[in-house]
């Protein structure tokens, strides 16, 4: 006699399989070939680029970790959303969808689209700063700093001391030094039109800021009556770190945490090329009606009408969808884990780097790896160029070349000489990461043979993009 099978009982009885592997939470629908080159070809390409990897042809790069900005892969839903783009000059449907998503996330009253993050920065600073003002931040990103300095104001970094020591492990190395901020506001508060906090702190190693610290900054801003703006490019990655590292946050969704972060601030600048999961775009959002009006007036002059702000309707659609996808847990889990995975392999081989790794990148400590090369001979450039020459990998120097030049033309070593290996979102697989680990470990082993560089030609502002170098 055939016994009837109670399916529910057999399923319930089976022990649940516990699989620890964290996978890419997507499958690949469209592929883009990458080109392998020989070392000889790369040496020639580097020489033609003046030894500055920014000036290479991207086709000659095998694995491009120059930036995570605008380099991500869009989802099928985002590509589908492009077709919904309303290209009306004024009042387009895509703007209202974009605005609704940004408002739902940030709770801010005014949403001003821009073509990318630095346009939001330029508009904010040009409409709010005067010569001699000071804008504190944990660490200003290079475009943020440049847009402040071009107004004759000072961009002041007030990250906690732990954030300046690459090897020191601290869960929130992006936190603001509240004592230093309090002193600044007490002593020079009349010259501080606004306070900024960058989440995550890119120039300080992609390090997160805790909710507790943000609340502390808010309290000081309230006491001294200053508006607080977030540089929110990587708000979702910051939310994941808060969820996984800050006491009492584990049960909350990344979106709930993100909403709280935004609710603490009065405004934000955003590059949608990062946690907007889009290839272009950004926005400025804020609560203040008068500042928003001034910003929109400048927007019309330099970007476009306030319902498209330098973007196509289809870009607004892609960003709106991207902002929804970026706070999904499986995505953030995979994203942060893939960076940790590389960092673990490099740490096991003794490669010096910022610990713990950041959300979007591993930051190698070029100064520690190449102690024979003094900061003004640019150890970061030496390491970046070796990684390209030996393995076709493109990273970026975040150090003395990027931050060492001052408005008066003098040059001093930056606080750190780092090489950032930033991962585009949803682009590379685990075997690409394995290749990168092997290459970095190989280059680290030949570090004694690497030479420094001197600059042969450089512009005064944002020199790292176009400077040319020769070995010295
Ligand atoms: C923290 C931070 N702020 C601002 C920007 C500027 O954004 P965009 O490149 O879209 O102008 C970036 C870009 O990398 C960034 O990382």
Short mmCIF file of C-alpha atoms and ligand atoms in Angstrom, two decimals:
data_model
loop_
_atom_site.label_atom_id
_atom_site.label_comp_id
_atom_site.label_asym_id
_atom_site.label_seq_id
_atom_site.Cartn_x
_atom_site.Cartn_y
_atom_site.Cartn_z
CA UNK A 1 0.00 0.00 0.00
CA UNK A 2 1.25 3.38 -0.93
CA UNK A 3 1.36 5.67 2.02
CA UNK A 4 0.23 9.18 1.37
CA UNK A 5 3.08 11.61 1.81
CA UNK A 6 2.57 14.57 4.06
CA UNK A 7 4.67 17.10 2.13
CA UNK A 8 4.52 19.79 4.78
CA UNK A 9 5.76 17.38 7.46
CA UNK A 10 8.75 16.24 5.37
CA UNK A 11 9.76 19.80 4.54
CA UNK A 12 9.47 20.85 8.16
CA UNK A 13 11.57 17.90 9.27
CA UNK A 14 14.45 18.63 6.89
CA UNK A 15 17.21 20.61 8.58
CA UNK A 16 17.64 23.98 6.96
CA UNK A 17 20.79 24.11 4.85
CA UNK A 18 22.98 26.90 6.05
CA UNK A 19 25.00 28.36 3.18
CA UNK A 20 27.46 31.05 4.12
CA UNK A 21 28.60 32.12 0.65
CA UNK A 22 27.39 35.60 -0.16
CA UNK A 23 26.63 35.75 -3.85
CA UNK A 24 26.22 38.58 -6.33
CA UNK A 25 22.44 39.09 -6.02
CA UNK A 26 21.93 39.31 -9.77
CA UNK A 27 22.60 37.38 -12.93
CA UNK A 28 24.25 38.91 -15.96
CA UNK A 29 22.15 39.71 -19.00
CA UNK A 30 24.55 41.75 -21.08
CA UNK A 31 28.35 41.56 -21.09
CA UNK A 32 31.09 43.97 -22.05
CA UNK A 33 34.42 42.41 -23.08
CA UNK A 34 37.60 43.58 -21.37
CA UNK A 35 40.88 43.70 -23.30
CA UNK A 36 44.05 42.01 -22.08
CA UNK A 37 47.29 43.81 -23.01
CA UNK A 38 50.94 42.90 -22.62
CA UNK A 39 53.22 44.57 -20.10
CA UNK A 40 55.13 46.14 -22.99
CA UNK A 41 51.92 47.67 -24.39
CA UNK A 42 51.04 49.02 -20.97
CA UNK A 43 54.47 50.60 -20.49
CA UNK A 44 53.96 52.41 -23.82
CA UNK A 45 50.42 53.47 -22.92
CA UNK A 46 51.57 54.81 -19.56
CA UNK A 47 54.40 56.81 -21.16
CA UNK A 48 51.97 58.32 -23.67
CA UNK A 49 49.71 59.27 -20.74
CA UNK A 50 52.50 61.18 -18.99
CA UNK A 51 52.49 58.48 -16.28
CA UNK A 52 49.06 59.66 -15.16
CA UNK A 53 46.47 56.87 -15.33
CA UNK A 54 43.68 59.45 -15.71
CA UNK A 55 45.09 60.09 -19.19
CA UNK A 56 45.02 56.45 -20.36
CA UNK A 57 42.49 55.21 -22.88
CA UNK A 58 40.04 53.15 -20.80
CA UNK A 59 40.17 50.43 -23.47
CA UNK A 60 43.76 49.74 -22.43
CA UNK A 61 42.67 48.98 -18.85
CA UNK A 62 41.76 45.43 -17.87
CA UNK A 63 40.11 46.05 -14.51
CA UNK A 64 39.14 49.64 -13.94
CA UNK A 65 39.06 50.58 -10.27
CA UNK A 66 39.70 54.28 -10.88
CA UNK A 67 36.34 55.16 -9.42
CA UNK A 68 33.00 53.81 -8.36
CA UNK A 69 31.42 56.97 -9.76
CA UNK A 70 29.10 56.58 -12.72
CA UNK A 71 30.71 53.26 -13.57
CA UNK A 72 28.08 50.89 -12.14
CA UNK A 73 25.84 48.52 -14.05
CA UNK A 74 22.19 49.51 -14.23
CA UNK A 75 19.51 46.92 -13.58
CA UNK A 76 16.99 45.65 -16.15
CA UNK A 77 14.40 47.73 -14.29
CA UNK A 78 16.52 50.87 -14.69
CA UNK A 79 17.04 50.25 -18.40
CA UNK A 80 13.29 49.71 -18.68
CA UNK A 81 12.65 52.95 -16.80
CA UNK A 82 14.72 54.85 -19.37
CA UNK A 83 11.94 54.28 -21.88
CA UNK A 84 9.54 56.00 -19.53
CA UNK A 85 11.61 59.20 -19.65
CA UNK A 86 9.53 62.29 -20.27
CA UNK A 87 11.71 64.75 -22.15
CA UNK A 88 9.43 67.76 -21.74
CA UNK A 89 11.44 70.90 -21.07
CA UNK A 90 9.30 71.93 -18.12
CA UNK A 91 7.14 69.97 -15.71
CA UNK A 92 8.08 66.56 -17.09
CA UNK A 93 6.55 63.46 -15.48
CA UNK A 94 10.03 62.02 -14.84
CA UNK A 95 10.92 64.96 -12.60
CA UNK A 96 7.91 64.38 -10.37
CA UNK A 97 8.73 60.69 -10.06
CA UNK A 98 12.37 61.57 -9.23
CA UNK A 99 11.29 64.25 -6.77
CA UNK A 100 8.86 61.88 -5.03
CA UNK A 101 11.56 59.22 -4.53
CA UNK A 102 14.09 61.76 -3.22
CA UNK A 103 11.51 63.29 -0.88
CA UNK A 104 10.44 59.88 0.38
CA UNK A 105 14.08 59.11 1.23
CA UNK A 106 15.31 62.47 2.50
CA UNK A 107 12.15 64.15 3.71
CA UNK A 108 13.49 67.42 2.31
CA UNK A 109 11.22 70.11 0.94
CA UNK A 110 13.22 71.20 -2.09
CA UNK A 111 14.78 68.82 -4.60
CA UNK A 112 16.99 70.38 -7.25
CA UNK A 113 18.37 68.03 -9.92
CA UNK A 114 21.93 68.61 -11.18
CA UNK A 115 24.08 66.87 -13.76
CA UNK A 116 26.35 65.46 -11.04
CA UNK A 117 27.48 65.98 -7.47
CA UNK A 118 29.94 68.79 -8.04
CA UNK A 119 27.26 70.88 -9.75
CA UNK A 120 25.18 70.61 -6.59
CA UNK A 121 28.25 71.65 -4.59
CA UNK A 122 28.98 74.61 -6.85
CA UNK A 123 25.41 75.86 -6.63
CA UNK A 124 25.27 75.42 -2.85
CA UNK A 125 28.59 77.13 -2.17
CA UNK A 126 28.23 79.89 -4.73
CA UNK A 127 24.91 80.91 -3.23
CA UNK A 128 25.87 80.63 0.45
CA UNK A 129 29.60 81.40 0.90
CA UNK A 130 31.55 84.64 1.07
CA UNK A 131 35.29 85.20 0.97
CA UNK A 132 36.88 84.28 4.31
CA UNK A 133 34.15 81.82 5.35
CA UNK A 134 34.96 78.39 6.74
CA UNK A 135 33.14 75.14 5.96
CA UNK A 136 33.93 72.25 8.31
CA UNK A 137 33.45 68.62 7.26
CA UNK A 138 34.82 65.26 8.40
CA UNK A 139 36.94 65.27 5.22
CA UNK A 140 36.06 67.30 2.16
CA UNK A 141 36.15 65.44 -1.10
CA UNK A 142 38.40 67.06 -3.73
CA UNK A 143 35.57 68.65 -5.74
CA UNK A 144 33.92 69.87 -2.54
CA UNK A 145 37.15 71.45 -1.37
CA UNK A 146 37.79 73.04 -4.77
CA UNK A 147 34.27 74.47 -4.96
CA UNK A 148 34.70 76.02 -1.50
CA UNK A 149 38.16 77.38 -2.20
CA UNK A 150 37.08 78.93 -5.49
CA UNK A 151 34.72 81.12 -3.43
CA UNK A 152 37.69 82.31 -1.35
CA UNK A 153 36.51 80.23 1.64
CA UNK A 154 38.33 77.61 3.69
CA UNK A 155 37.50 73.89 3.56
CA UNK A 156 38.36 72.53 7.01
CA UNK A 157 38.71 68.80 7.78
CA UNK A 158 37.67 67.80 11.31
CA UNK A 159 37.62 64.01 11.21
CA UNK A 160 38.32 62.24 14.52
CA UNK A 161 42.03 61.49 15.19
CA UNK A 162 41.39 57.75 14.69
CA UNK A 163 40.34 58.54 11.12
CA UNK A 164 43.86 59.71 10.31
CA UNK A 165 45.66 56.49 11.31
CA UNK A 166 45.33 53.99 8.45
CA UNK A 167 46.02 50.81 10.43
CA UNK A 168 43.84 51.71 13.43
CA UNK A 169 40.59 49.76 13.57
CA UNK A 170 37.54 51.78 14.63
CA UNK A 171 33.95 51.14 13.51
CA UNK A 172 33.23 54.76 12.53
CA UNK A 173 36.46 56.32 11.35
CA UNK A 174 34.45 58.90 9.40
CA UNK A 175 33.08 60.50 12.56
CA UNK A 176 33.48 64.23 13.11
CA UNK A 177 35.67 65.39 15.99
CA UNK A 178 32.90 67.03 18.01
CA UNK A 179 35.32 68.85 20.33
CA UNK A 180 37.12 70.43 17.37
CA UNK A 181 33.81 71.39 15.76
CA UNK A 182 32.61 72.96 19.00
CA UNK A 183 35.82 74.99 19.28
CA UNK A 184 35.52 76.16 15.69
CA UNK A 185 31.91 77.22 16.14
CA UNK A 186 32.68 78.98 19.43
CA UNK A 187 35.75 80.83 18.10
CA UNK A 188 34.93 81.49 14.43
CA UNK A 189 31.24 80.64 14.24
CA UNK A 190 30.39 83.95 12.59
CA UNK A 191 32.37 82.78 9.53
CA UNK A 192 30.71 79.35 9.29
CA UNK A 193 27.62 79.50 7.05
CA UNK A 194 27.05 75.74 7.17
CA UNK A 195 28.47 72.50 8.50
CA UNK A 196 28.97 69.46 6.25
CA UNK A 197 29.39 65.74 6.94
CA UNK A 198 30.38 63.30 4.19
CA UNK A 199 28.78 59.84 4.36
CA UNK A 200 30.71 57.68 3.85
CA UNK A 201 33.93 59.66 4.16
CA UNK A 202 35.56 59.06 0.78
CA UNK A 203 38.78 61.06 1.27
CA UNK A 204 39.26 59.43 4.67
CA UNK A 205 38.98 55.90 3.28
CA UNK A 206 35.27 55.38 2.59
CA UNK A 207 34.72 55.23 6.35
CA UNK A 208 31.25 55.51 7.88
CA UNK A 209 29.77 58.03 10.27
CA UNK A 210 27.60 56.78 13.14
CA UNK A 211 24.11 58.02 13.83
CA UNK A 212 25.29 58.96 17.30
CA UNK A 213 28.00 61.19 15.84
CA UNK A 214 25.57 62.77 13.37
CA UNK A 215 23.25 63.54 16.27
CA UNK A 216 26.20 65.13 18.12
CA UNK A 217 26.95 67.34 15.09
CA UNK A 218 23.25 68.23 14.93
CA UNK A 219 23.24 69.28 18.59
CA UNK A 220 26.18 71.63 17.97
CA UNK A 221 24.53 73.01 14.84
CA UNK A 222 21.39 73.70 16.88
CA UNK A 223 23.37 75.37 19.65
CA UNK A 224 25.24 77.63 17.23
CA UNK A 225 22.30 77.96 14.79
CA UNK A 226 24.04 76.49 11.76
CA UNK A 227 22.49 74.43 8.99
CA UNK A 228 23.86 70.92 8.54
CA UNK A 229 24.35 69.47 5.05
CA UNK A 230 25.28 65.89 4.22
CA UNK A 231 27.51 65.04 1.29
CA UNK A 232 25.31 62.00 0.77
CA UNK A 233 26.99 60.28 -2.22
CA UNK A 234 27.25 56.96 -0.37
CA UNK A 235 24.37 57.25 2.07
CA UNK A 236 23.24 53.64 1.51
CA UNK A 237 26.67 52.16 2.22
CA UNK A 238 26.80 54.32 5.37
CA UNK A 239 23.39 52.97 6.40
CA UNK A 240 24.64 49.41 6.04
CA UNK A 241 27.60 50.12 8.32
CA UNK A 242 25.27 51.72 10.87
CA UNK A 243 23.02 48.66 10.72
CA UNK A 244 25.89 46.21 11.16
CA UNK A 245 28.16 48.18 13.53
CA UNK A 246 26.13 50.57 15.66
CA UNK A 247 24.49 49.31 18.84
CA UNK A 248 20.71 48.98 18.60
CA UNK A 249 20.49 49.35 14.80
CA UNK A 250 20.62 45.74 13.59
CA UNK A 251 16.83 45.31 13.40
CA UNK A 252 16.28 48.35 11.17
CA UNK A 253 16.25 48.37 7.38
CA UNK A 254 18.93 50.34 5.55
CA UNK A 255 16.19 52.62 4.25
CA UNK A 256 14.93 53.40 7.76
CA UNK A 257 18.47 54.25 8.81
CA UNK A 258 19.02 56.38 5.70
CA UNK A 259 15.84 58.29 6.43
CA UNK A 260 17.01 59.01 9.94
CA UNK A 261 20.40 60.22 8.66
CA UNK A 262 18.70 62.63 6.27
CA UNK A 263 16.22 63.75 8.94
CA UNK A 264 19.14 64.88 11.10
CA UNK A 265 20.33 67.24 8.32
CA UNK A 266 18.88 70.39 6.76
CA UNK A 267 20.08 69.63 3.28
CA UNK A 268 22.37 67.47 1.17
CA UNK A 269 24.46 67.35 -1.95
CA UNK A 270 24.32 64.09 -3.83
CA UNK A 271 26.13 62.46 -6.70
CA UNK A 272 23.69 59.90 -8.11
CA UNK A 273 26.69 58.32 -9.85
CA UNK A 274 27.41 56.50 -6.59
CA UNK A 275 24.48 55.36 -4.47
CA UNK A 276 22.00 56.55 -7.11
CA UNK A 277 23.18 53.52 -9.14
CA UNK A 278 23.12 55.71 -12.23
CA UNK A 279 25.79 56.63 -14.77
CA UNK A 280 25.16 60.36 -14.45
CA UNK A 281 23.20 62.74 -12.24
CA UNK A 282 22.94 64.30 -8.85
CA UNK A 283 20.87 66.64 -6.77
CA UNK A 284 20.85 69.32 -4.13
CA UNK A 285 18.09 68.99 -1.55
CA UNK A 286 17.26 71.28 1.34
CA UNK A 287 14.54 72.63 3.60
CA UNK A 288 15.31 76.35 3.54
CA UNK A 289 12.99 78.21 1.12
CA UNK A 290 15.22 81.25 0.61
CA UNK A 291 18.40 79.23 -0.06
CA UNK A 292 16.45 76.96 -2.42
CA UNK A 293 15.21 79.93 -4.41
CA UNK A 294 18.75 81.25 -4.82
CA UNK A 295 19.96 77.80 -5.80
CA UNK A 296 17.24 77.41 -8.44
CA UNK A 297 18.10 80.78 -9.93
CA UNK A 298 21.72 79.74 -10.36
CA UNK A 299 20.60 76.31 -11.59
CA UNK A 300 18.72 77.94 -14.45
CA UNK A 301 21.83 79.89 -15.38
CA UNK A 302 24.26 76.98 -15.43
CA UNK A 303 22.39 73.64 -15.44
CA UNK A 304 18.88 73.97 -16.79
CA UNK A 305 15.25 74.41 -15.85
CA UNK A 306 14.47 73.24 -12.29
CA UNK A 307 12.54 70.18 -13.47
CA UNK A 308 15.49 68.68 -15.34
CA UNK A 309 18.61 70.50 -14.06
CA UNK A 310 21.12 69.31 -16.64
CA UNK A 311 19.68 65.81 -16.95
CA UNK A 312 17.54 64.06 -19.52
CA UNK A 313 14.13 62.81 -18.40
CA UNK A 314 15.42 59.25 -18.78
CA UNK A 315 18.30 59.98 -16.39
CA UNK A 316 15.80 61.12 -13.77
CA UNK A 317 13.93 57.83 -14.23
CA UNK A 318 17.11 55.75 -13.88
CA UNK A 319 18.12 57.60 -10.70
CA UNK A 320 14.64 57.28 -9.17
CA UNK A 321 14.74 53.51 -9.67
CA UNK A 322 18.40 53.32 -8.55
CA UNK A 323 17.65 55.08 -5.26
CA UNK A 324 15.06 52.40 -4.55
CA UNK A 325 17.35 49.48 -5.43
CA UNK A 326 20.40 50.75 -3.55
CA UNK A 327 18.83 50.32 -0.11
CA UNK A 328 17.89 46.66 -0.72
CA UNK A 329 19.62 44.45 1.83
CA UNK A 330 20.92 41.68 -0.48
CA UNK A 331 22.56 44.34 -2.64
CA UNK A 332 24.22 46.14 0.27
CA UNK A 333 25.27 42.86 1.89
CA UNK A 334 27.02 41.72 -1.31
CA UNK A 335 28.46 45.17 -1.97
CA UNK A 336 30.14 45.64 1.40
CA UNK A 337 31.22 41.98 1.60
CA UNK A 338 33.00 42.06 -1.78
CA UNK A 339 35.22 44.92 -0.57
CA UNK A 340 35.87 43.13 2.74
CA UNK A 341 36.75 39.95 0.83
CA UNK A 342 39.54 41.72 -1.09
CA UNK A 343 40.76 43.45 2.07
CA UNK A 344 40.94 40.14 3.95
CA UNK A 345 43.11 38.59 1.23
CA UNK A 346 45.46 41.58 1.15
CA UNK A 347 45.69 41.81 4.94
CA UNK A 348 46.55 38.10 5.15
CA UNK A 349 49.49 38.83 2.80
CA UNK A 350 50.61 41.78 4.96
CA UNK A 351 49.71 44.55 2.49
CA UNK A 352 49.27 47.80 4.48
CA UNK A 353 45.91 49.48 4.04
CA UNK A 354 43.22 51.43 5.82
CA UNK A 355 41.52 49.18 8.30
CA UNK A 356 38.71 48.35 8.39
CA UNK A 357 38.09 48.64 4.63
CA UNK A 358 35.65 51.24 3.41
CA UNK A 359 32.30 50.70 1.76
CA UNK A 360 33.23 51.26 -1.85
CA UNK A 361 36.96 50.73 -1.97
CA UNK A 362 40.09 49.31 -0.48
CA UNK A 363 42.64 52.03 0.31
CA UNK A 364 46.22 50.80 0.14
CA UNK A 365 48.71 52.67 2.32
CA UNK A 366 51.35 53.61 -0.27
CA UNK A 367 53.40 55.59 2.27
CA UNK A 368 53.77 52.52 4.48
CA UNK A 369 54.40 50.17 1.55
CA UNK A 370 57.01 52.43 -0.09
CA UNK A 371 58.82 54.08 2.86
CA UNK A 372 61.85 54.88 0.70
CA UNK A 373 59.80 57.20 -1.51
CA UNK A 374 59.21 60.53 0.26
CA UNK A 375 55.66 62.00 0.06
CA UNK A 376 56.80 64.77 -2.30
CA UNK A 377 58.02 62.04 -4.69
CA UNK A 378 54.48 60.68 -4.68
CA UNK A 379 54.50 57.06 -3.42
CA UNK A 380 50.81 56.81 -4.39
CA UNK A 381 51.62 57.50 -8.04
CA UNK A 382 54.44 54.94 -7.90
CA UNK A 383 52.02 52.27 -6.66
CA UNK A 384 49.19 53.19 -9.03
CA UNK A 385 51.52 53.04 -12.01
CA UNK A 386 53.03 49.72 -10.93
CA UNK A 387 49.56 48.16 -10.64
CA UNK A 388 48.71 49.27 -14.15
CA UNK A 389 52.05 48.27 -15.64
CA UNK A 390 52.15 44.83 -14.02
CA UNK A 391 48.48 43.82 -14.15
CA UNK A 392 46.40 46.28 -16.20
CA UNK A 393 44.56 47.45 -13.06
CA UNK A 394 43.75 51.15 -12.73
CA UNK A 395 43.47 52.64 -9.25
CA UNK A 396 43.85 56.23 -8.11
CA UNK A 397 46.22 58.16 -5.88
CA UNK A 398 44.49 59.83 -2.95
CA UNK A 399 47.35 61.64 -1.33
CA UNK A 400 49.90 64.36 -1.89
CA UNK A 401 49.15 64.85 -5.59
CA UNK A 402 45.44 65.20 -4.88
CA UNK A 403 45.62 67.24 -1.67
CA UNK A 404 49.19 68.54 -1.26
CA UNK A 405 48.90 71.77 -3.25
CA UNK A 406 47.59 74.84 -1.36
CA UNK A 407 45.79 77.89 -2.75
CA UNK A 408 48.99 79.96 -2.25
CA UNK A 409 50.90 77.57 -4.53
CA UNK A 410 52.91 75.85 -1.77
CA UNK A 411 53.02 72.07 -1.51
CA UNK A 412 53.17 69.90 1.61
CA UNK A 413 52.65 66.16 2.12
CA UNK A 414 48.99 65.16 2.49
CA UNK A 415 47.93 63.53 5.75
CA UNK A 416 48.15 60.12 4.05
CA UNK A 417 49.39 58.75 0.74
CA UNK A 418 46.77 56.23 -0.28
CA UNK A 419 45.88 54.29 -3.39
CA UNK A 420 42.19 53.70 -3.76
CA UNK A 421 40.87 50.65 -5.53
CA UNK A 422 37.22 51.63 -5.95
CA UNK A 423 34.75 49.06 -7.14
CA UNK A 424 32.07 49.97 -9.67
CA UNK A 425 28.69 48.74 -8.45
CA UNK A 426 27.45 45.38 -9.81
CA UNK A 427 30.22 45.21 -12.46
CA UNK A 428 32.98 42.82 -11.42
CA UNK A 429 32.65 39.24 -10.19
CA UNK A 430 34.51 37.34 -7.50
CA UNK A 431 37.13 36.06 -9.96
CA UNK A 432 37.93 39.64 -10.95
CA UNK A 433 38.43 40.38 -7.25
CA UNK A 434 40.69 37.32 -6.92
CA UNK A 435 42.77 38.58 -9.85
CA UNK A 436 43.11 42.01 -8.20
CA UNK A 437 44.21 40.42 -4.91
CA UNK A 438 46.88 38.35 -6.64
CA UNK A 439 48.14 41.38 -8.57
CA UNK A 440 48.32 43.70 -5.53
CA UNK A 441 50.17 41.07 -3.51
CA UNK A 442 52.60 40.58 -6.41
CA UNK A 443 53.26 44.32 -6.77
CA UNK A 444 53.67 44.69 -2.99
CA UNK A 445 56.37 42.02 -3.14
CA UNK A 446 58.35 44.12 -5.66
CA UNK A 447 57.83 47.39 -3.75
CA UNK A 448 61.58 47.76 -3.01
CA UNK A 449 62.20 48.23 -6.74
CA UNK A 450 59.63 50.99 -7.39
CA UNK A 451 60.81 54.53 -8.06
CA UNK A 452 59.16 57.83 -7.11
CA UNK A 453 57.96 60.51 -9.51
CA UNK A 454 58.18 64.22 -10.05
CA UNK A 455 55.59 66.38 -11.72
CA UNK A 456 56.58 67.89 -15.04
CA UNK A 457 53.41 69.82 -15.76
CA UNK A 458 50.35 70.57 -13.63
CA UNK A 459 47.40 72.96 -13.45
CA UNK A 460 46.75 74.94 -10.23
CA UNK A 461 43.38 73.39 -9.35
CA UNK A 462 42.46 69.68 -9.28
CA UNK A 463 45.91 68.95 -10.64
CA UNK A 464 45.69 65.17 -10.23
CA UNK A 465 43.38 64.86 -13.23
CA UNK A 466 45.77 66.22 -15.83
CA UNK A 467 49.28 66.46 -14.30
CA UNK A 468 52.11 64.67 -16.10
CA UNK A 469 54.94 62.86 -14.31
CA UNK A 470 58.34 61.35 -14.87
CA UNK A 471 60.28 58.90 -12.70
CA UNK A 472 62.64 60.59 -10.28
C1 LIG B 1 32.27 62.26 -1.30
C2 LIG B 1 32.10 62.83 -2.67
N1 LIG B 1 31.53 64.04 -2.82
C3 LIG B 1 31.34 64.58 -4.03
C4 LIG B 1 31.71 63.93 -5.19
C5 LIG B 1 31.48 64.60 -6.52
O1 LIG B 1 30.51 63.94 -7.28
P1 LIG B 1 30.54 63.99 -8.88
O2 LIG B 1 31.71 63.19 -9.33
O3 LIG B 1 29.23 63.41 -9.30
O4 LIG B 1 30.67 65.41 -9.29
C6 LIG B 1 32.31 62.68 -5.08
C7 LIG B 1 32.74 61.96 -6.30
O5 LIG B 1 33.48 61.01 -6.26
C8 LIG B 1 32.51 62.11 -3.79
O6 LIG B 1 33.05 60.91 -3.61
#
